[in-house]
């Protein structure tokens, strides 16, 4: 079996993103035979259908990386109870042109962090709706809504709270099984 590749899409493009920190901590929980890589979405322009058949290199790169991935893990904040602009933009670019949707068939997982107690529940529901249209089989449970506190991440970028780390390990294990189920 060749090494499976998981593309990790972080819905926030800000430098100190708590979702990026969560994504990096999650990546440490994957088995060694899966290669996880954060796919850049901060250097792609705002979607314009005029350019969808001849996109600039950053968009072509994203489309290529999505096509090559065996699964996509989304780790995203919630912006105004829905998808951050950067995430929707990336989803739109790699879904086009019509008939060449790079997301189709890729097994997806979703996680998110917010400083607020209920944060990311709403965006995750909206995201599930979009991923359904994009034909991505998406893991249903466990749902991962992390209320982010500064001491959640330790000095090595891992999860410092035992119960949270065990919960997230369970999520990653389920997601890995999910990817295998749809393996090419
Ligand atoms: C937010 N935030 C937020 N949080 C939440 O739980 N629900 C929400 O609907 C929103 N809405 C929202 C809109 C906009 C425009 C911003 C900038 C922020 C707060 C958000 O959870 C917080 O800024 C996180 O730190 C964002 O995640 P990253 O960027 O740190 O990964």
mmCIF file of C-alpha atoms and ligand atoms in Angstrom:
data_model
loop_
_atom_site.group_PDB
_atom_site.id
_atom_site.type_symbol
_atom_site.label_atom_id
_atom_site.label_comp_id
_atom_site.label_asym_id
_atom_site.label_seq_id
_atom_site.Cartn_x
_atom_site.Cartn_y
_atom_site.Cartn_z
ATOM 1 C CA UNK A 1 0.000 0.000 0.000
ATOM 2 C CA UNK A 2 1.431 3.396 -0.941
ATOM 3 C CA UNK A 3 1.576 6.137 1.671
ATOM 4 C CA UNK A 4 -1.780 7.863 1.865
ATOM 5 C CA UNK A 5 -1.845 11.639 1.700
ATOM 6 C CA UNK A 6 -4.199 13.792 3.742
ATOM 7 C CA UNK A 7 -4.620 17.402 2.658
ATOM 8 C CA UNK A 8 -5.362 19.608 5.649
ATOM 9 C CA UNK A 9 -7.280 22.802 4.888
ATOM 10 C CA UNK A 10 -7.214 25.419 7.645
ATOM 11 C CA UNK A 11 -10.102 27.849 7.217
ATOM 12 C CA UNK A 12 -8.169 30.721 8.794
ATOM 13 C CA UNK A 13 -5.258 32.444 7.073
ATOM 14 C CA UNK A 14 -4.138 34.591 10.012
ATOM 15 C CA UNK A 15 -0.672 33.981 11.457
ATOM 16 C CA UNK A 16 -1.698 33.180 15.033
ATOM 17 C CA UNK A 17 -4.726 31.112 14.047
ATOM 18 C CA UNK A 18 -5.979 28.828 16.812
ATOM 19 C CA UNK A 19 -7.383 26.547 14.112
ATOM 20 C CA UNK A 20 -3.950 26.205 12.562
ATOM 21 C CA UNK A 21 -2.607 25.256 15.999
ATOM 22 C CA UNK A 22 -5.395 22.694 16.374
ATOM 23 C CA UNK A 23 -4.677 21.356 12.864
ATOM 24 C CA UNK A 24 -0.974 20.959 13.649
ATOM 25 C CA UNK A 25 -1.798 19.163 16.917
ATOM 26 C CA UNK A 26 -4.231 16.857 15.076
ATOM 27 C CA UNK A 27 -1.583 16.037 12.471
ATOM 28 C CA UNK A 28 0.618 14.643 15.259
ATOM 29 C CA UNK A 29 -2.103 12.098 16.104
ATOM 30 C CA UNK A 30 -2.112 10.438 12.662
ATOM 31 C CA UNK A 31 -0.302 7.138 12.132
ATOM 32 C CA UNK A 32 3.100 7.310 10.431
ATOM 33 C CA UNK A 33 1.860 5.685 7.229
ATOM 34 C CA UNK A 34 -0.351 8.687 6.485
ATOM 35 C CA UNK A 35 1.289 11.906 5.334
ATOM 36 C CA UNK A 36 -0.568 15.035 6.405
ATOM 37 C CA UNK A 37 0.154 18.365 4.773
ATOM 38 C CA UNK A 38 -1.485 21.751 5.214
ATOM 39 C CA UNK A 39 -2.574 22.992 1.781
ATOM 40 C CA UNK A 40 -2.017 26.740 1.325
ATOM 41 C CA UNK A 41 -5.086 28.827 0.631
ATOM 42 C CA UNK A 42 -3.766 32.270 1.656
ATOM 43 C CA UNK A 43 -2.198 33.125 -1.715
ATOM 44 C CA UNK A 44 -5.121 32.466 -4.026
ATOM 45 C CA UNK A 45 -7.176 35.350 -5.410
ATOM 46 C CA UNK A 46 -10.886 35.896 -4.915
ATOM 47 C CA UNK A 47 -12.807 33.505 -7.132
ATOM 48 C CA UNK A 48 -13.699 34.878 -10.549
ATOM 49 C CA UNK A 49 -15.420 32.611 -13.017
ATOM 50 C CA UNK A 50 -13.730 34.475 -15.876
ATOM 51 C CA UNK A 51 -10.452 32.793 -14.858
ATOM 52 C CA UNK A 52 -11.662 29.343 -13.935
ATOM 53 C CA UNK A 53 -10.362 27.599 -17.066
ATOM 54 C CA UNK A 54 -6.903 29.237 -16.920
ATOM 55 C CA UNK A 55 -6.236 29.903 -13.246
ATOM 56 C CA UNK A 56 -3.011 31.403 -11.898
ATOM 57 C CA UNK A 57 -0.345 29.081 -10.471
ATOM 58 C CA UNK A 58 -1.476 29.250 -6.819
ATOM 59 C CA UNK A 59 -4.942 28.063 -7.813
ATOM 60 C CA UNK A 60 -3.549 25.397 -10.159
ATOM 61 C CA UNK A 61 -1.374 24.197 -7.255
ATOM 62 C CA UNK A 62 -4.339 23.924 -4.896
ATOM 63 C CA UNK A 63 -6.336 22.016 -7.511
ATOM 64 C CA UNK A 64 -3.390 19.655 -8.083
ATOM 65 C CA UNK A 65 -2.863 19.066 -4.349
ATOM 66 C CA UNK A 66 -6.549 18.344 -3.767
ATOM 67 C CA UNK A 67 -6.586 15.925 -6.720
ATOM 68 C CA UNK A 68 -3.558 14.076 -5.311
ATOM 69 C CA UNK A 69 -4.947 13.773 -1.755
ATOM 70 C CA UNK A 70 -6.587 10.596 -0.466
ATOM 71 C CA UNK A 71 -8.648 12.610 2.006
ATOM 72 C CA UNK A 72 -9.244 16.188 3.121
ATOM 73 C CA UNK A 73 -9.353 17.300 6.744
ATOM 74 C CA UNK A 74 -10.985 20.697 7.292
ATOM 75 C CA UNK A 75 -10.079 22.599 10.468
ATOM 76 C CA UNK A 76 -11.963 25.842 10.469
ATOM 77 C CA UNK A 77 -13.150 28.756 12.534
ATOM 78 C CA UNK A 78 -16.689 30.060 12.304
ATOM 79 C CA UNK A 79 -17.166 33.539 10.848
ATOM 80 C CA UNK A 80 -20.548 35.063 11.545
ATOM 81 C CA UNK A 81 -22.057 31.604 12.018
ATOM 82 C CA UNK A 82 -20.802 30.399 8.619
ATOM 83 C CA UNK A 83 -17.727 29.692 6.455
ATOM 84 C CA UNK A 84 -14.719 32.025 6.536
ATOM 85 C CA UNK A 85 -14.248 33.709 3.150
ATOM 86 C CA UNK A 86 -10.867 32.054 2.534
ATOM 87 C CA UNK A 87 -12.333 28.577 2.972
ATOM 88 C CA UNK A 88 -15.346 29.146 0.703
ATOM 89 C CA UNK A 89 -13.013 30.705 -1.856
ATOM 90 C CA UNK A 90 -10.778 27.605 -1.887
ATOM 91 C CA UNK A 91 -13.800 25.301 -2.133
ATOM 92 C CA UNK A 92 -15.143 27.285 -5.079
ATOM 93 C CA UNK A 93 -11.848 27.401 -7.020
ATOM 94 C CA UNK A 94 -11.145 23.661 -6.798
ATOM 95 C CA UNK A 95 -14.746 22.806 -7.699
ATOM 96 C CA UNK A 96 -14.532 24.441 -11.122
ATOM 97 C CA UNK A 97 -14.763 24.471 -14.116
ATOM 98 C CA UNK A 98 -18.029 22.573 -14.271
ATOM 99 C CA UNK A 99 -17.381 18.857 -14.660
ATOM 100 C CA UNK A 100 -13.869 19.045 -13.171
ATOM 101 C CA UNK A 101 -14.588 19.157 -9.429
ATOM 102 C CA UNK A 102 -11.372 18.111 -7.664
ATOM 103 C CA UNK A 103 -13.127 17.555 -4.316
ATOM 104 C CA UNK A 104 -15.437 14.824 -5.619
ATOM 105 C CA UNK A 105 -15.101 11.504 -3.838
ATOM 106 C CA UNK A 106 -12.497 12.702 -1.310
ATOM 107 C CA UNK A 107 -13.356 11.493 2.203
ATOM 108 C CA UNK A 108 -13.627 14.532 4.466
ATOM 109 C CA UNK A 109 -13.286 15.146 8.182
ATOM 110 C CA UNK A 110 -14.215 18.343 10.003
ATOM 111 C CA UNK A 111 -12.899 19.951 13.192
ATOM 112 C CA UNK A 112 -12.938 23.489 14.496
ATOM 113 C CA UNK A 113 -11.915 25.705 17.377
ATOM 114 C CA UNK A 114 -13.365 28.900 18.795
ATOM 115 C CA UNK A 115 -12.811 30.907 21.965
ATOM 116 C CA UNK A 116 -16.589 30.614 22.472
ATOM 117 C CA UNK A 117 -18.401 27.634 23.978
ATOM 118 C CA UNK A 118 -20.680 26.839 21.018
ATOM 119 C CA UNK A 119 -18.306 28.098 18.326
ATOM 120 C CA UNK A 120 -17.945 26.177 15.061
ATOM 121 C CA UNK A 121 -21.172 24.163 15.405
ATOM 122 C CA UNK A 122 -22.919 26.478 12.931
ATOM 123 C CA UNK A 123 -20.059 26.645 10.418
ATOM 124 C CA UNK A 124 -19.686 22.869 10.516
ATOM 125 C CA UNK A 125 -23.345 22.429 9.555
ATOM 126 C CA UNK A 126 -22.953 24.926 6.693
ATOM 127 C CA UNK A 127 -19.735 23.222 5.596
ATOM 128 C CA UNK A 128 -21.435 19.799 5.581
ATOM 129 C CA UNK A 129 -24.056 21.213 3.247
ATOM 130 C CA UNK A 130 -21.391 22.493 0.804
ATOM 131 C CA UNK A 131 -19.352 19.264 0.992
ATOM 132 C CA UNK A 132 -22.485 17.253 0.231
ATOM 133 C CA UNK A 133 -22.958 19.211 -2.990
ATOM 134 C CA UNK A 134 -19.257 18.757 -3.812
ATOM 135 C CA UNK A 135 -19.753 14.985 -3.521
ATOM 136 C CA UNK A 136 -17.406 14.515 -0.562
ATOM 137 C CA UNK A 137 -18.306 11.671 1.801
ATOM 138 C CA UNK A 138 -17.989 13.362 5.214
ATOM 139 C CA UNK A 139 -17.435 11.633 8.550
ATOM 140 C CA UNK A 140 -20.497 12.224 10.738
ATOM 141 C CA UNK A 141 -19.189 11.426 14.212
ATOM 142 C CA UNK A 142 -17.534 12.372 16.404
ATOM 143 C CA UNK A 143 -18.155 16.083 15.884
ATOM 144 C CA UNK A 144 -15.168 18.166 16.998
ATOM 145 C CA UNK A 145 -16.093 21.512 18.537
ATOM 146 C CA UNK A 146 -13.082 22.717 20.527
ATOM 147 C CA UNK A 147 -13.371 25.639 22.910
ATOM 148 C CA UNK A 148 -9.837 26.924 22.620
ATOM 149 C CA UNK A 149 -7.936 28.008 25.729
ATOM 150 C CA UNK A 150 -4.298 29.163 25.608
ATOM 151 C CA UNK A 151 -3.063 26.216 27.691
ATOM 152 C CA UNK A 152 -4.658 23.619 25.374
ATOM 153 C CA UNK A 153 -1.465 23.361 23.304
ATOM 154 C CA UNK A 154 1.834 22.391 24.934
ATOM 155 C CA UNK A 155 5.347 23.602 24.091
ATOM 156 C CA UNK A 156 5.763 20.954 21.385
ATOM 157 C CA UNK A 157 2.483 21.811 19.658
ATOM 158 C CA UNK A 158 0.652 18.777 21.061
ATOM 159 C CA UNK A 159 -2.603 18.696 23.045
ATOM 160 C CA UNK A 160 -1.805 19.227 26.734
ATOM 161 C CA UNK A 161 -5.167 18.158 28.209
ATOM 162 C CA UNK A 162 -5.353 14.343 28.484
ATOM 163 C CA UNK A 163 -9.135 14.036 28.011
ATOM 164 C CA UNK A 164 -9.085 16.329 24.947
ATOM 165 C CA UNK A 165 -6.105 14.485 23.436
ATOM 166 C CA UNK A 166 -7.871 11.126 23.919
ATOM 167 C CA UNK A 167 -11.048 12.500 22.350
ATOM 168 C CA UNK A 168 -9.120 13.890 19.370
ATOM 169 C CA UNK A 169 -7.182 10.624 18.996
ATOM 170 C CA UNK A 170 -10.539 8.842 18.765
ATOM 171 C CA UNK A 171 -11.635 11.301 16.081
ATOM 172 C CA UNK A 172 -8.420 10.805 14.085
ATOM 173 C CA UNK A 173 -8.735 7.002 14.366
ATOM 174 C CA UNK A 174 -12.295 7.135 13.037
ATOM 175 C CA UNK A 175 -11.257 9.482 10.239
ATOM 176 C CA UNK A 176 -8.356 7.214 9.215
ATOM 177 C CA UNK A 177 -10.823 4.294 8.970
ATOM 178 C CA UNK A 178 -13.100 6.556 6.936
ATOM 179 C CA UNK A 179 -10.283 7.358 4.481
ATOM 180 C CA UNK A 180 -9.460 3.647 4.114
ATOM 181 C CA UNK A 181 -13.099 2.912 3.318
ATOM 182 C CA UNK A 182 -12.943 5.194 0.290
ATOM 183 C CA UNK A 183 -9.310 4.456 -0.640
ATOM 184 C CA UNK A 184 -8.443 4.454 -4.320
HETATM 185 C C1 LIG B 1 -15.458 35.630 14.496
HETATM 186 N N1 LIG B 1 -15.512 34.781 15.607
HETATM 187 C C2 LIG B 1 -16.605 33.942 15.767
HETATM 188 N N2 LIG B 1 -16.576 32.914 16.698
HETATM 189 C C3 LIG B 1 -17.612 32.058 16.792
HETATM 190 O O1 LIG B 1 -17.559 31.146 17.613
HETATM 191 N N3 LIG B 1 -18.715 32.213 16.001
HETATM 192 C C4 LIG B 1 -18.828 33.208 15.061
HETATM 193 O O2 LIG B 1 -19.814 33.296 14.356
HETATM 194 C C5 LIG B 1 -17.744 34.115 14.946
HETATM 195 N N4 LIG B 1 -17.763 35.130 14.007
HETATM 196 C C6 LIG B 1 -16.612 35.807 13.705
HETATM 197 C C7 LIG B 1 -16.569 36.643 12.581
HETATM 198 C C8 LIG B 1 -15.381 37.241 12.217
HETATM 199 C C9 LIG B 1 -15.319 38.092 10.964
HETATM 200 C C10 LIG B 1 -14.215 37.058 13.007
HETATM 201 C C11 LIG B 1 -12.905 37.686 12.598
HETATM 202 C C12 LIG B 1 -14.260 36.276 14.120
HETATM 203 C C13 LIG B 1 -14.380 34.689 16.537
HETATM 204 C C14 LIG B 1 -13.436 33.586 16.101
HETATM 205 O O3 LIG B 1 -13.880 32.341 16.636
HETATM 206 C C15 LIG B 1 -12.039 33.866 16.614
HETATM 207 O O4 LIG B 1 -11.563 35.085 16.044
HETATM 208 C C16 LIG B 1 -11.085 32.732 16.306
HETATM 209 O O5 LIG B 1 -9.829 32.995 16.899
HETATM 210 C C17 LIG B 1 -10.928 32.578 14.803
HETATM 211 O O6 LIG B 1 -10.149 31.446 14.518
HETATM 212 P P1 LIG B 1 -8.605 31.567 14.075
HETATM 213 O O7 LIG B 1 -8.510 32.609 12.996
HETATM 214 O O8 LIG B 1 -7.833 31.987 15.324
HETATM 215 O O9 LIG B 1 -8.261 30.192 13.629
#
